[in-house]
Coordinates of C-alpha atoms in Angstrom, one line a residue:
M3 CA 20.0 12.7 19.1
T4 CA 20.5 9.4 17.3
F5 CA 18.0 7.6 15.0
N6 CA 18.0 3.9 14.2
L7 CA 17.4 3.5 10.5
V8 CA 15.1 0.7 9.5
E9 CA 16.8 -1.6 7.1
K10 CA 13.5 -3.0 5.7
S11 CA 11.2 -1.4 3.3
I12 CA 7.4 -1.4 3.6
Y13 CA 7.5 -3.9 0.8
D14 CA 9.7 -6.2 2.8
I15 CA 7.6 -5.9 5.9
L16 CA 4.4 -6.7 4.0
K17 CA 6.0 -9.8 2.4
E18 CA 7.1 -11.0 5.8
Q19 CA 3.7 -10.5 7.3
A20 CA 2.1 -12.3 4.4
A21 CA 4.5 -15.2 4.8
Y22 CA 4.2 -15.5 8.6
H23 CA 0.6 -14.4 9.1
G24 CA -1.0 -14.9 5.7
N25 CA -4.4 -16.0 6.9
E26 CA -4.7 -13.3 9.6
E27 CA -6.7 -10.2 9.0
A28 CA -4.6 -7.2 7.9
V29 CA -7.2 -4.6 6.9
V30 CA -10.9 -4.4 7.6
D31 CA -13.4 -1.8 6.5
V32 CA -17.2 -1.6 6.3
S33 CA -17.4 -3.6 3.1
K34 CA -14.2 -5.5 2.7
R35 CA -11.6 -7.5 4.6
Y36 CA -8.1 -8.5 3.5
T37 CA -5.8 -11.0 5.1
Y38 CA -2.1 -10.3 4.9
A39 CA -1.7 -12.7 1.9
E40 CA -4.7 -11.1 0.1
L41 CA -3.4 -7.6 0.8
D42 CA 0.0 -8.6 -0.7
S43 CA -1.7 -10.1 -3.8
V44 CA -4.2 -7.3 -4.4
S45 CA -1.4 -4.7 -4.0
D46 CA 0.6 -6.6 -6.6
E47 CA -2.4 -6.5 -9.0
Y48 CA -2.7 -2.7 -8.5
G49 CA 1.0 -2.4 -9.0
C50 CA 0.8 -4.2 -12.4
R51 CA -1.9 -1.7 -13.5
F52 CA 0.2 1.2 -12.4
L53 CA 3.3 -0.1 -14.2
Q54 CA 1.2 -0.2 -17.4
Q55 CA 0.3 3.4 -16.8
G56 CA 4.0 4.4 -16.4
I57 CA 4.2 4.7 -12.7
R58 CA 7.6 3.6 -11.6
H59 CA 10.3 4.3 -9.0
G60 CA 10.5 8.0 -8.2
V61 CA 7.3 9.0 -9.9
R62 CA 5.2 11.4 -7.7
V63 CA 1.6 10.3 -7.1
A64 CA -1.1 12.1 -5.1
L65 CA -3.5 9.5 -3.6
I66 CA -6.9 11.1 -2.9
S67 CA -9.2 8.5 -1.3
K68 CA -11.4 7.9 1.6
T69 CA -10.0 5.4 4.1
S70 CA -10.7 1.9 2.8
A71 CA -9.1 -1.5 2.4
D72 CA -8.6 -0.8 -1.3
A73 CA -6.9 2.5 -0.6
I74 CA -4.5 0.7 1.7
A75 CA -3.8 -1.9 -1.1
V76 CA -3.2 1.0 -3.6
F77 CA -0.9 2.7 -1.1
Y78 CA 1.2 -0.5 -0.6
S79 CA 1.3 -1.1 -4.4
L80 CA 2.7 2.4 -4.9
M81 CA 5.3 1.8 -2.2
K82 CA 6.3 -1.5 -3.8
L83 CA 6.9 0.4 -7.0
G84 CA 9.0 3.0 -5.2
A85 CA 6.7 5.8 -6.1
V86 CA 6.7 9.0 -4.0
V87 CA 3.2 9.0 -2.5
T88 CA 1.4 12.0 -1.0
L89 CA -1.8 11.1 0.8
L90 CA -4.6 13.8 0.5
S91 CA -7.9 13.9 2.1
P92 CA -10.9 13.9 -0.2
S93 CA -12.4 16.7 1.9
L94 CA -9.6 19.0 0.6
V95 CA -10.6 18.6 -3.0
E96 CA -13.2 20.8 -4.6
E97 CA -15.9 19.0 -6.6

């Protein structure tokens, strides 16, 4: 069995989509909509905050969030930084 490896990162793909389809909707939830350009920009803002908190390439991060436009922006920001992200459902967490 052979696999074709993707030569582009999620970061590269999002940047391309923002460049070619910047004004088209990328993410929609009940309360918020992001175009590709907005998603790229918002994920950069989250990334700056994470850098200030010491999250960098190779750092392991558990993302516990309901599905939302902001959760996707956070996920992209962590991918851009090269963090190792594990997505967890909030239903698995005890209150």
